[in-house]
C-alpha atoms as an extended CHARMM CRD file, in Angstrom:
* protein
*
       279  EXT
         1         1  MET       CA             12.0940000000       -3.4460000000       10.6650000000  PROA      1               0.0000000000
         2         2  VAL       CA              9.1080000000       -1.9890000000       12.8950000000  PROA      2               0.0000000000
         3         3  ILE       CA              5.9090000000       -4.1310000000       12.7650000000  PROA      3               0.0000000000
         4         4  PRO       CA              3.3120000000       -1.5630000000       13.9350000000  PROA      4               0.0000000000
         5         5  ILE       CA              0.1280000000       -3.9390000000       15.4170000000  PROA      5               0.0000000000
         6         6  HSD       CA             -1.6620000000       -0.4360000000       17.3660000000  PROA      6               0.0000000000
         7         7  ASP       CA             -2.5050000000        2.1630000000       18.1050000000  PROA      7               0.0000000000
         8         8  VAL       CA             -3.0570000000        3.9040000000       20.8020000000  PROA      8               0.0000000000
         9         9  ASN       CA             -5.0260000000        7.1010000000       18.8050000000  PROA      9               0.0000000000
        10        10  PRO       CA             -8.7730000000        6.6390000000       19.6330000000  PROA      10              0.0000000000
        11        11  VAL       CA            -11.7300000000        7.6650000000       16.8780000000  PROA      11              0.0000000000
        12        12  ARG       CA            -15.0950000000        9.3800000000       17.2440000000  PROA      12              0.0000000000
        13        13  ARG       CA            -17.0420000000        7.5280000000       14.1430000000  PROA      13              0.0000000000
        14        14  ALA       CA            -16.8030000000        4.2250000000       12.7140000000  PROA      14              0.0000000000
        15        15  PRO       CA            -13.8110000000        4.0000000000        9.8260000000  PROA      15              0.0000000000
        16        16  LEU       CA            -16.3070000000        2.8570000000        6.9710000000  PROA      16              0.0000000000
        17        17  VAL       CA            -14.2190000000        3.4930000000        3.8290000000  PROA      17              0.0000000000
        18        18  THR       CA            -11.1940000000        1.4850000000        6.0120000000  PROA      18              0.0000000000
        19        19  THR       CA            -12.8550000000       -1.0350000000        6.4810000000  PROA      19              0.0000000000
        20        20  ALA       CA            -14.1920000000       -1.0010000000        2.7910000000  PROA      20              0.0000000000
        21        21  LEU       CA            -11.4050000000       -0.8000000000        1.4490000000  PROA      21              0.0000000000
        22        22  VAL       CA            -10.5880000000       -3.8540000000        3.1240000000  PROA      22              0.0000000000
        23        23  LEU       CA            -13.3860000000       -6.2440000000        2.3360000000  PROA      23              0.0000000000
        24        24  VAL       CA            -12.6730000000       -4.7750000000       -0.9040000000  PROA      24              0.0000000000
        25        25  ASN       CA             -9.4830000000       -6.2410000000       -1.4800000000  PROA      25              0.0000000000
        26        26  VAL       CA             -9.6070000000       -9.1630000000        0.4330000000  PROA      26              0.0000000000
        27        27  VAL       CA            -12.8350000000      -10.6400000000       -2.0440000000  PROA      27              0.0000000000
        28        28  VAL       CA            -10.3990000000       -9.3200000000       -5.0910000000  PROA      28              0.0000000000
        29        29  PHE       CA             -7.4320000000      -11.7310000000       -3.8660000000  PROA      29              0.0000000000
        30        30  LEU       CA             -9.8730000000      -14.2550000000       -2.9390000000  PROA      30              0.0000000000
        31        31  LEU       CA            -11.1110000000      -14.4940000000       -6.9310000000  PROA      31              0.0000000000
        32        32  THR       CA             -7.4810000000      -13.5840000000       -8.3180000000  PROA      32              0.0000000000
        33        33  PRO       CA             -5.1070000000      -16.6020000000       -9.2220000000  PROA      33              0.0000000000
        34        34  GLY       CA             -2.5080000000      -15.1460000000       -5.9130000000  PROA      34              0.0000000000
        35        35  ALA       CA             -4.6600000000      -16.8150000000       -3.8940000000  PROA      35              0.0000000000
        36        36  ALA       CA             -4.4530000000      -20.7250000000       -4.8860000000  PROA      36              0.0000000000
        37        37  ALA       CA              0.0410000000      -18.7870000000       -4.9510000000  PROA      37              0.0000000000
        38        38  THR       CA              2.4220000000      -21.3830000000       -1.1720000000  PROA      38              0.0000000000
        39        39  PRO       CA              3.3400000000      -19.8870000000        0.7660000000  PROA      39              0.0000000000
        40        40  ALA       CA              6.6420000000      -20.5430000000       -0.1430000000  PROA      40              0.0000000000
        41        41  GLY       CA              5.5700000000      -19.1820000000       -3.5490000000  PROA      41              0.0000000000
        42        42  GLU       CA              6.6970000000      -21.8160000000       -5.3280000000  PROA      42              0.0000000000
        43        43  ALA       CA              3.6480000000      -22.7880000000       -8.5620000000  PROA      43              0.0000000000
        44        44  GLY       CA              3.9770000000      -24.8460000000      -11.8140000000  PROA      44              0.0000000000
        45        45  PRO       CA              4.5170000000      -23.9840000000      -15.1630000000  PROA      45              0.0000000000
        46        46  GLY       CA              0.3540000000      -23.7520000000      -15.8980000000  PROA      46              0.0000000000
        47        47  ALA       CA             -0.2530000000      -21.4290000000      -12.6870000000  PROA      47              0.0000000000
        48        48  VAL       CA              2.8030000000      -19.7030000000      -13.4170000000  PROA      48              0.0000000000
        49        49  CYS       CA              1.2220000000      -18.7230000000      -17.1320000000  PROA      49              0.0000000000
        50        50  GLY       CA             -2.3160000000      -18.0880000000      -15.6930000000  PROA      50              0.0000000000
        51        51  GLN       CA             -0.4220000000      -15.1390000000      -13.6570000000  PROA      51              0.0000000000
        52        52  ALA       CA              1.1210000000      -13.7760000000      -15.8030000000  PROA      52              0.0000000000
        53        53  ALA       CA             -2.1070000000      -13.4380000000      -18.1000000000  PROA      53              0.0000000000
        54        54  PHE       CA             -3.5760000000      -11.7630000000      -15.7540000000  PROA      54              0.0000000000
        55        55  TYR       CA             -1.3880000000       -9.1190000000      -14.3790000000  PROA      55              0.0000000000
        56        56  ASP       CA             -1.0590000000       -8.9860000000      -18.2820000000  PROA      56              0.0000000000
        57        57  ARG       CA             -3.8210000000       -7.8220000000      -18.4450000000  PROA      57              0.0000000000
        58        58  TYR       CA             -5.1470000000       -6.1170000000      -15.0480000000  PROA      58              0.0000000000
        59        59  ALA       CA             -2.1690000000       -4.6290000000      -13.4930000000  PROA      59              0.0000000000
        60        60  ALA       CA             -0.9630000000       -1.4720000000      -13.8130000000  PROA      60              0.0000000000
        61        61  ILE       CA              2.1370000000       -1.4210000000      -16.7720000000  PROA      61              0.0000000000
        62        62  PRO       CA              4.5260000000        1.1820000000      -16.2880000000  PROA      62              0.0000000000
        63        63  ARG       CA              5.6610000000        0.8940000000      -20.6050000000  PROA      63              0.0000000000
        64        64  GLU       CA              2.0210000000        1.5080000000      -20.7020000000  PROA      64              0.0000000000
        65        65  LEU       CA              2.0550000000        4.3080000000      -18.8310000000  PROA      65              0.0000000000
        66        66  VAL       CA              3.6900000000        6.5150000000      -20.0600000000  PROA      66              0.0000000000
        67        67  GLY       CA              2.6820000000        5.7620000000      -23.6190000000  PROA      67              0.0000000000
        68        68  ASN       CA             -0.8460000000        5.3590000000      -23.3660000000  PROA      68              0.0000000000
        69        69  ARG       CA             -0.6210000000        2.4360000000      -24.8740000000  PROA      69              0.0000000000
        70        70  PRO       CA             -1.5230000000       -1.9030000000      -24.2880000000  PROA      70              0.0000000000
        71        71  LEU       CA              1.7430000000       -3.7120000000      -24.8570000000  PROA      71              0.0000000000
        72        72  PRO       CA              1.5560000000       -4.9110000000      -28.6720000000  PROA      72              0.0000000000
        73        73  ARG       CA              2.2190000000       -9.1990000000      -27.6320000000  PROA      73              0.0000000000
        74        74  VAL       CA              1.6090000000      -10.2760000000      -23.6800000000  PROA      74              0.0000000000
        75        75  ALA       CA              1.0740000000      -13.3140000000      -21.8900000000  PROA      75              0.0000000000
        76        76  THR       CA             -2.0240000000      -16.0500000000      -23.2520000000  PROA      76              0.0000000000
        77        77  GLY       CA             -1.6960000000      -17.6800000000      -20.1760000000  PROA      77              0.0000000000
        78        78  ARG       CA             -0.4170000000      -20.9470000000      -21.9460000000  PROA      78              0.0000000000
        79        79  VAL       CA              2.5900000000      -22.9190000000      -21.5640000000  PROA      79              0.0000000000
        80        80  VAL       CA              4.8290000000      -23.8280000000      -24.5180000000  PROA      80              0.0000000000
        81        81  GLU       CA              8.0450000000      -25.2830000000      -24.8650000000  PROA      81              0.0000000000
        82        82  THR       CA             11.7210000000      -23.7060000000      -25.4990000000  PROA      82              0.0000000000
        83        83  ALA       CA             14.4850000000      -24.4500000000      -27.8900000000  PROA      83              0.0000000000
        84        84  GLY       CA             16.2580000000      -25.7500000000      -24.5770000000  PROA      84              0.0000000000
        85        85  GLY       CA             13.1160000000      -28.1800000000      -24.0600000000  PROA      85              0.0000000000
        86        86  ARG       CA             12.3990000000      -25.8430000000      -20.7960000000  PROA      86              0.0000000000
        87        87  PRO       CA              9.1250000000      -24.6850000000      -20.4900000000  PROA      87              0.0000000000
        88        88  ALA       CA              7.7500000000      -20.4400000000      -21.0270000000  PROA      88              0.0000000000
        89        89  CYS       CA              4.7950000000      -18.9320000000      -20.7470000000  PROA      89              0.0000000000
        90        90  ALA       CA              3.3770000000      -17.7230000000      -24.7070000000  PROA      90              0.0000000000
        91        91  THR       CA              2.5520000000      -14.7230000000      -25.5240000000  PROA      91              0.0000000000
        92        92  ASP       CA              0.4470000000      -12.7560000000      -27.8630000000  PROA      92              0.0000000000
        93        93  ARG       CA             -1.7320000000       -9.6100000000      -29.1840000000  PROA      93              0.0000000000
        94        94  PRO       CA             -4.1450000000       -8.9710000000      -26.6290000000  PROA      94              0.0000000000
        95        95  PRO       CA             -7.2970000000      -10.1810000000      -27.7400000000  PROA      95              0.0000000000
        96        96  TYR       CA             -9.1640000000       -7.5130000000      -25.6550000000  PROA      96              0.0000000000
        97        97  ALA       CA             -9.0070000000       -3.7670000000      -25.2930000000  PROA      97              0.0000000000
        98        98  LYS       CA             -7.3530000000       -2.4310000000      -22.0180000000  PROA      98              0.0000000000
        99        99  ILE       CA             -7.3300000000        1.0990000000      -20.2470000000  PROA      99              0.0000000000
       100       100  PRO       CA             -3.5960000000        2.0590000000      -19.0090000000  PROA      100             0.0000000000
       101       101  ALA       CA             -4.8370000000        5.3650000000      -16.3340000000  PROA      101             0.0000000000
       102       102  LEU       CA             -7.8840000000        2.5470000000      -15.4700000000  PROA      102             0.0000000000
       103       103  SER       CA             -4.7270000000       -0.5110000000      -14.7110000000  PROA      103             0.0000000000
       104       104  VAL       CA             -3.3670000000        1.0790000000      -12.1020000000  PROA      104             0.0000000000
       105       105  LEU       CA             -6.9450000000        1.7900000000       -9.9910000000  PROA      105             0.0000000000
       106       106  TYR       CA             -7.5800000000       -2.4060000000      -10.9650000000  PROA      106             0.0000000000
       107       107  ALA       CA             -3.5640000000       -2.6290000000       -9.7670000000  PROA      107             0.0000000000
       108       108  MET       CA             -4.8950000000       -0.4950000000       -6.5610000000  PROA      108             0.0000000000
       109       109  PHE       CA             -6.5740000000       -3.9580000000       -4.7240000000  PROA      109             0.0000000000
       110       110  LEU       CA             -4.3980000000       -6.8250000000       -6.4520000000  PROA      110             0.0000000000
       111       111  HSD       CA             -1.4030000000       -9.0380000000       -4.1370000000  PROA      111             0.0000000000
       112       112  GLY       CA              0.3440000000      -11.1440000000       -5.0860000000  PROA      112             0.0000000000
       113       113  SER       CA             -0.0360000000      -13.3160000000       -2.5300000000  PROA      113             0.0000000000
       114       114  TRP       CA             -1.3280000000      -13.4310000000        1.0920000000  PROA      114             0.0000000000
       115       115  LEU       CA              1.9340000000      -12.6220000000        2.7240000000  PROA      115             0.0000000000
       116       116  HSD       CA              1.6530000000       -9.2920000000        0.2300000000  PROA      116             0.0000000000
       117       117  LEU       CA             -2.3900000000       -8.9290000000        0.9980000000  PROA      117             0.0000000000
       118       118  LEU       CA             -2.1020000000       -9.2940000000        4.9750000000  PROA      118             0.0000000000
       119       119  GLY       CA              1.0560000000       -6.6020000000        6.0550000000  PROA      119             0.0000000000
       120       120  ASN       CA             -0.5530000000       -4.2260000000        3.0740000000  PROA      120             0.0000000000
       121       121  MET       CA             -3.9450000000       -4.5510000000        5.3210000000  PROA      121             0.0000000000
       122       122  LEU       CA             -2.0780000000       -4.2550000000        8.5230000000  PROA      122             0.0000000000
       123       123  TYR       CA             -0.4830000000       -0.9010000000        7.7590000000  PROA      123             0.0000000000
       124       124  LEU       CA             -4.1970000000        0.0930000000        6.5620000000  PROA      124             0.0000000000
       125       125  TRP       CA             -6.3050000000       -0.9310000000        9.8730000000  PROA      125             0.0000000000
       126       126  ILE       CA             -4.1180000000        0.5800000000       11.8570000000  PROA      126             0.0000000000
       127       127  PHE       CA             -3.7840000000        3.7420000000       10.5270000000  PROA      127             0.0000000000
       128       128  GLY       CA             -6.7040000000        4.2760000000        8.2200000000  PROA      128             0.0000000000
       129       129  ASN       CA             -8.7320000000        4.9920000000       10.5680000000  PROA      129             0.0000000000
       130       130  ASN       CA             -7.6640000000        8.6220000000       11.7790000000  PROA      130             0.0000000000
       131       131  ILE       CA             -7.0910000000        9.7140000000        8.9580000000  PROA      131             0.0000000000
       132       132  GLU       CA            -10.8290000000        9.0930000000        7.6650000000  PROA      132             0.0000000000
       133       133  ASP       CA            -11.5030000000       10.4690000000       11.1220000000  PROA      133             0.0000000000
       134       134  ARG       CA             -9.7490000000       13.4670000000       10.0310000000  PROA      134             0.0000000000
       135       135  LEU       CA            -10.0720000000       13.6450000000        6.6610000000  PROA      135             0.0000000000
       136       136  GLY       CA            -13.6690000000       12.8050000000        6.7080000000  PROA      136             0.0000000000
       137       137  ARG       CA            -15.1200000000        9.4980000000        4.2170000000  PROA      137             0.0000000000
       138       138  LEU       CA            -15.1420000000       11.9620000000        0.5470000000  PROA      138             0.0000000000
       139       139  GLY       CA            -11.4930000000       12.7440000000        1.6390000000  PROA      139             0.0000000000
       140       140  TYR       CA             -9.0920000000       10.1720000000        2.7850000000  PROA      140             0.0000000000
       141       141  LEU       CA            -10.6530000000        7.9900000000       -0.0730000000  PROA      141             0.0000000000
       142       142  LEU       CA             -9.9000000000       10.9840000000       -2.3940000000  PROA      142             0.0000000000
       143       143  LEU       CA             -6.1830000000       10.7170000000       -0.0590000000  PROA      143             0.0000000000
       144       144  TYR       CA             -6.3870000000        7.1210000000       -1.0130000000  PROA      144             0.0000000000
       145       145  LEU       CA             -6.5960000000        7.0590000000       -4.7690000000  PROA      145             0.0000000000
       146       146  VAL       CA             -4.7380000000       10.5460000000       -5.1670000000  PROA      146             0.0000000000
       147       147  SER       CA             -1.7310000000        8.3820000000       -3.5110000000  PROA      147             0.0000000000
       148       148  GLY       CA             -2.3710000000        4.7340000000       -5.3940000000  PROA      148             0.0000000000
       149       149  TYR       CA             -2.3630000000        7.0180000000       -8.7570000000  PROA      149             0.0000000000
       150       150  ALA       CA              0.5870000000        9.1080000000       -8.0560000000  PROA      150             0.0000000000
       151       151  ALA       CA              3.2330000000        6.5170000000       -6.7720000000  PROA      151             0.0000000000
       152       152  ALA       CA              2.1600000000        4.4760000000       -9.7580000000  PROA      152             0.0000000000
       153       153  TYR       CA              3.1660000000        6.7030000000      -12.7590000000  PROA      153             0.0000000000
       154       154  GLY       CA              5.6590000000        8.2290000000      -11.0950000000  PROA      154             0.0000000000
       155       155  PHE       CA              7.7080000000        4.5820000000      -10.7130000000  PROA      155             0.0000000000
       156       156  ALA       CA              6.6210000000        4.9280000000      -14.5690000000  PROA      156             0.0000000000
       157       157  LEU       CA              8.3150000000        8.3830000000      -15.0170000000  PROA      157             0.0000000000
       158       158  ALA       CA             11.4310000000        6.5130000000      -13.6280000000  PROA      158             0.0000000000
       159       159  ALA       CA             10.9860000000        3.3540000000      -15.1970000000  PROA      159             0.0000000000
       160       160  PRO       CA              9.5350000000        3.9120000000      -18.8460000000  PROA      160             0.0000000000
       161       161  GLU       CA             10.2590000000        0.8940000000      -20.5870000000  PROA      161             0.0000000000
       162       162  SER       CA              9.4590000000       -1.9220000000      -17.8760000000  PROA      162             0.0000000000
       163       163  THR       CA              7.1090000000       -3.7710000000      -18.4940000000  PROA      163             0.0000000000
       164       164  THR       CA              6.4800000000       -6.0830000000      -15.1590000000  PROA      164             0.0000000000
       165       165  PRO       CA              3.8200000000       -5.2330000000      -13.4360000000  PROA      165             0.0000000000
       166       166  LEU       CA              2.5310000000       -3.4660000000      -11.0550000000  PROA      166             0.0000000000
       167       167  ILE       CA              0.5020000000       -4.7310000000       -7.7810000000  PROA      167             0.0000000000
       168       168  GLY       CA             -0.4950000000       -3.9940000000       -4.4680000000  PROA      168             0.0000000000
       169       169  ALA       CA             -2.4450000000       -0.7110000000       -2.6730000000  PROA      169             0.0000000000
       170       170  SER       CA              1.3540000000       -0.5810000000       -0.8080000000  PROA      170             0.0000000000
       171       171  GLY       CA              1.4600000000        3.0750000000       -2.5690000000  PROA      171             0.0000000000
       172       172  ALA       CA             -2.2840000000        4.1760000000       -1.7920000000  PROA      172             0.0000000000
       173       173  ILE       CA             -1.4250000000        3.0230000000        1.5670000000  PROA      173             0.0000000000
       174       174  ALA       CA              2.0360000000        4.4500000000        1.9570000000  PROA      174             0.0000000000
       175       175  GLY       CA              0.2190000000        7.9030000000        1.3980000000  PROA      175             0.0000000000
       176       176  VAL       CA             -1.7520000000        7.4930000000        3.5090000000  PROA      176             0.0000000000
       177       177  LEU       CA              0.9210000000        6.7880000000        6.3540000000  PROA      177             0.0000000000
       178       178  GLY       CA              2.7200000000        9.7710000000        4.7890000000  PROA      178             0.0000000000
       179       179  ALA       CA             -1.2910000000       11.9140000000        6.6850000000  PROA      179             0.0000000000
       180       180  TYR       CA             -0.9950000000       10.3520000000        9.2370000000  PROA      180             0.0000000000
       181       181  LEU       CA              2.7340000000       10.9930000000        9.7560000000  PROA      181             0.0000000000
       182       182  VAL       CA              2.2240000000       14.8230000000        9.7830000000  PROA      182             0.0000000000
       183       183  ALA       CA             -1.3520000000       15.0330000000       11.5170000000  PROA      183             0.0000000000
       184       184  PHE       CA              0.3390000000       12.7480000000       14.1470000000  PROA      184             0.0000000000
       185       185  PRO       CA              3.9830000000       13.0000000000       15.0690000000  PROA      185             0.0000000000
       186       186  ARG       CA              3.2050000000       11.7090000000       19.2260000000  PROA      186             0.0000000000
       187       187  ALA       CA              0.2650000000        8.6730000000       18.6600000000  PROA      187             0.0000000000
       188       188  ARG       CA              1.6760000000        6.7220000000       20.5500000000  PROA      188             0.0000000000
       189       189  VAL       CA              2.4230000000        2.8570000000       18.5770000000  PROA      189             0.0000000000
       190       190  TRP       CA              2.4160000000       -0.6510000000       20.3700000000  PROA      190             0.0000000000
       191       191  SER       CA              5.1160000000       -2.2500000000       18.0310000000  PROA      191             0.0000000000
       192       192  LEU       CA              7.1100000000       -5.2760000000       17.7610000000  PROA      192             0.0000000000
       193       193  VAL       CA             10.9670000000       -4.2660000000       17.5840000000  PROA      193             0.0000000000
       194       194  PRO       CA             13.3250000000       -7.3560000000       16.3110000000  PROA      194             0.0000000000
       195       195  PHE       CA             15.9080000000       -7.5830000000       18.9780000000  PROA      195             0.0000000000
       196       196  LEU       CA             17.1130000000      -11.3620000000       19.0030000000  PROA      196             0.0000000000
       197       197  PHE       CA             13.0680000000      -12.1730000000       20.1530000000  PROA      197             0.0000000000
       198       198  PHE       CA             10.1730000000       -9.6460000000       18.8370000000  PROA      198             0.0000000000
       199       199  ILE       CA              9.5070000000       -7.1500000000       21.5090000000  PROA      199             0.0000000000
       200       200  PRO       CA              7.0400000000       -5.0570000000       22.4120000000  PROA      200             0.0000000000
       201       201  LEU       CA              7.3480000000       -1.3390000000       22.6220000000  PROA      201             0.0000000000
       202       202  VAL       CA              5.4010000000        1.4790000000       22.5010000000  PROA      202             0.0000000000
       203       203  LEU       CA              6.5160000000        4.2180000000       20.4080000000  PROA      203             0.0000000000
       204       204  PRO       CA              5.9130000000        7.6330000000       19.4670000000  PROA      204             0.0000000000
       205       205  ALA       CA              4.4490000000        7.1710000000       15.2410000000  PROA      205             0.0000000000
       206       206  TRP       CA              6.7950000000        9.6910000000       14.2500000000  PROA      206             0.0000000000
       207       207  ALA       CA              9.8210000000        7.0680000000       15.2630000000  PROA      207             0.0000000000
       208       208  VAL       CA              7.7420000000        3.6680000000       13.6190000000  PROA      208             0.0000000000
       209       209  LEU       CA              6.9870000000        5.9970000000        9.6540000000  PROA      209             0.0000000000
       210       210  GLY       CA             10.4890000000        7.5100000000        9.7010000000  PROA      210             0.0000000000
       211       211  LEU       CA             12.5760000000        4.4900000000       10.0060000000  PROA      211             0.0000000000
       212       212  TRP       CA              9.0130000000        2.1500000000        7.7300000000  PROA      212             0.0000000000
       213       213  PHE       CA              9.6620000000        5.9270000000        5.3210000000  PROA      213             0.0000000000
       214       214  LEU       CA             13.5990000000        5.8460000000        5.3980000000  PROA      214             0.0000000000
       215       215  LEU       CA             13.9780000000        2.3330000000        4.4280000000  PROA      215             0.0000000000
       216       216  GLN       CA             12.2360000000        2.4300000000        1.5790000000  PROA      216             0.0000000000
       217       217  TRP       CA             13.8410000000        4.5250000000        0.6520000000  PROA      217             0.0000000000
       218       218  PHE       CA             17.3020000000        3.0390000000        1.3210000000  PROA      218             0.0000000000
       219       219  TYR       CA             15.8450000000        0.1280000000       -1.1850000000  PROA      219             0.0000000000
       220       220  SER       CA             14.5560000000        2.5280000000       -3.8880000000  PROA      220             0.0000000000
       221       221  LEU       CA             18.5430000000        3.8040000000       -4.1460000000  PROA      221             0.0000000000
       222       222  GLY       CA             19.1360000000        0.4090000000       -4.9260000000  PROA      222             0.0000000000
       223       223  TYR       CA             20.5180000000       -0.9760000000       -1.5390000000  PROA      223             0.0000000000
       224       224  THR       CA             18.6890000000       -4.3920000000       -0.1940000000  PROA      224             0.0000000000
       225       225  VAL       CA             18.0940000000       -7.4840000000        1.6080000000  PROA      225             0.0000000000
       226       226  PRO       CA             17.6850000000      -10.7020000000        1.1850000000  PROA      226             0.0000000000
       227       227  GLY       CA             14.5170000000      -11.7630000000        1.2180000000  PROA      227             0.0000000000
       228       228  THR       CA             13.0780000000       -8.3210000000       -0.2960000000  PROA      228             0.0000000000
       229       229  GLY       CA             11.7950000000       -9.9480000000       -3.0140000000  PROA      229             0.0000000000
       230       230  SER       CA             10.7500000000       -7.8370000000       -6.2150000000  PROA      230             0.0000000000
       231       231  VAL       CA              8.7440000000       -4.7120000000       -4.5510000000  PROA      231             0.0000000000
       232       232  ALA       CA              8.5700000000       -0.8400000000       -6.2340000000  PROA      232             0.0000000000
       233       233  TYR       CA             10.2680000000        0.7210000000       -3.2160000000  PROA      233             0.0000000000
       234       234  LEU       CA             10.3830000000        3.8090000000       -4.8800000000  PROA      234             0.0000000000
       235       235  ALA       CA              6.1450000000        3.7480000000       -5.5750000000  PROA      235             0.0000000000
       236       236  HSD       CA              5.8360000000        3.7610000000       -1.6160000000  PROA      236             0.0000000000
       237       237  VAL       CA              8.2210000000        6.3830000000       -1.2820000000  PROA      237             0.0000000000
       238       238  ILE       CA              6.4700000000        8.6760000000       -3.8030000000  PROA      238             0.0000000000
       239       239  GLY       CA              2.6450000000        7.3640000000       -2.3250000000  PROA      239             0.0000000000
       240       240  PHE       CA              4.4020000000        9.0900000000        1.5510000000  PROA      240             0.0000000000
       241       241  VAL       CA              5.6040000000       12.1150000000       -0.2280000000  PROA      241             0.0000000000
       242       242  THR       CA              1.9610000000       12.5910000000       -1.5640000000  PROA      242             0.0000000000
       243       243  GLY       CA              0.1750000000       11.7200000000        1.9740000000  PROA      243             0.0000000000
       244       244  VAL       CA              2.6780000000       14.1270000000        3.7580000000  PROA      244             0.0000000000
       245       245  LEU       CA              1.9730000000       17.3590000000        1.0620000000  PROA      245             0.0000000000
       246       246  VAL       CA             -1.6100000000       16.1820000000        0.6370000000  PROA      246             0.0000000000
       247       247  MET       CA             -2.0000000000       16.4230000000        4.4220000000  PROA      247             0.0000000000
       248       248  LEU       CA              0.0820000000       19.0870000000        4.7870000000  PROA      248             0.0000000000
       249       249  LEU       CA             -2.6590000000       20.4160000000        1.7690000000  PROA      249             0.0000000000
       250       250  ALA       CA             -5.3170000000       19.8080000000        3.9860000000  PROA      250             0.0000000000
       251       251  ARG       CA             -3.9190000000       21.9790000000        7.6340000000  PROA      251             0.0000000000
       252       252  ALA       CA             -3.4190000000       25.0680000000        5.1410000000  PROA      252             0.0000000000
       253       253  VAL       CA             -6.4070000000       24.9720000000        3.8270000000  PROA      253             0.0000000000
       254       254  GLY       CA             -8.0620000000       24.8890000000        7.7390000000  PROA      254             0.0000000000
       255       255  PRO       CA            -10.3900000000       22.6790000000        9.7400000000  PROA      255             0.0000000000
       256       256  GLY       CA            -13.2080000000       23.2230000000        8.4430000000  PROA      256             0.0000000000
       257       257  PRO       CA            -16.3740000000       22.7780000000       10.9810000000  PROA      257             0.0000000000
       258       258  ALA       CA            -15.4660000000       21.6420000000       14.4230000000  PROA      258             0.0000000000
       259       259  SER       CA            -16.8600000000       18.0270000000       14.6710000000  PROA      259             0.0000000000
       260       260  PRO       CA            -16.2880000000       15.6830000000       17.9580000000  PROA      260             0.0000000000
       261       261  GLY       CA            -13.7230000000       13.5340000000       15.8790000000  PROA      261             0.0000000000
       262       262  ARG       CA            -10.5630000000       16.0390000000       15.5110000000  PROA      262             0.0000000000
       263       263  TYR       CA             -8.5090000000       15.6050000000       17.6290000000  PROA      263             0.0000000000
       264       264  PRO       CA             -4.9330000000       17.6640000000       18.6110000000  PROA      264             0.0000000000
       265       265  PRO       CA             -0.9770000000       16.3750000000       17.0080000000  PROA      265             0.0000000000
       266       266  ASP       CA             -0.3660000000       13.4630000000       19.5710000000  PROA      266             0.0000000000
       267       267  GLY       CA             -3.9890000000       11.8610000000       19.0990000000  PROA      267             0.0000000000
       268       268  ARG       CA             -5.1230000000       12.9480000000       22.0720000000  PROA      268             0.0000000000
       269       269  PRO       CA             -8.6340000000       14.8910000000       22.7440000000  PROA      269             0.0000000000
       270       270  ALA       CA             -8.3120000000       18.1610000000       23.7810000000  PROA      270             0.0000000000
       271       271  GLY       CA             -7.9890000000       18.0600000000       27.8530000000  PROA      271             0.0000000000
       272       272  VAL       CA             -7.9450000000       14.8430000000       28.6200000000  PROA      272             0.0000000000
       273       273  GLY       CA             -4.4650000000       14.7010000000       30.1630000000  PROA      273             0.0000000000
       274       274  ARG       CA             -4.8730000000       10.4540000000       29.4410000000  PROA      274             0.0000000000
       275       275  PRO       CA             -5.8680000000        9.1550000000       26.1120000000  PROA      275             0.0000000000
       276       276  PRO       CA             -8.9150000000        6.0790000000       26.3170000000  PROA      276             0.0000000000
       277       277  ARG       CA             -7.4350000000        2.5560000000       25.3390000000  PROA      277             0.0000000000
       278       278  GLY       CA             -7.5480000000        2.5720000000       21.6870000000  PROA      278             0.0000000000
       279       279  ARG       CA             -9.5210000000       -0.0290000000       19.4510000000  PROA      279             0.0000000000
């Protein structure tokens, strides 16, 4: 897996929306049960059941999205013993009113671990600022939300009986990556390539993001590698394709009024042979 660490693609205005999204994601994570998880993901029965109750209430659940109604029974956060003496999470009728459509929005800001959060924020920080610069702040925010909703509902339609909670900004960020691939395919991206050691190389964006998309699509077909865990790869694929389509539509409608923050597809200011250093 190629790990991007920096792109050479300067912007002309501060990425306020991208910065705000990163900050909100971090703050929300610190206030949720995921922040207390150990790096190895190990937790006691009480913590596991508490997390299950929290995600049943706030995360997007495919069966709820397809049926547009909450589950009849959810985790309560209490630990009970089974007939075999093993701990289990108690369930009961939900004491709250949950709106499935809003749960998709909440889920975009929920993460299960520090690794989950930091991986998502890395991609958002590297690629989000240029899409914000290209589409404008409102257009960029709409792209982010539309991609997140498309990813969640698309996955739900593919697995309508699933009650596994969907959390994370991956679907929305995948839309940003798809838009970046269309807008700046030749932008240079410093990346770490795992070959014996992590070797830093400068690669074109089409190679970095194209490989990322192919891996997500490959995994969505059921081919996984050890340690990938429970990841909704199909949601990433749907979010990415949504971002591609939105950017193609924006390009077809027109570039809009000229501004200092507009760049050609290679990420370089017009008339400049060598791009300045990025952020």
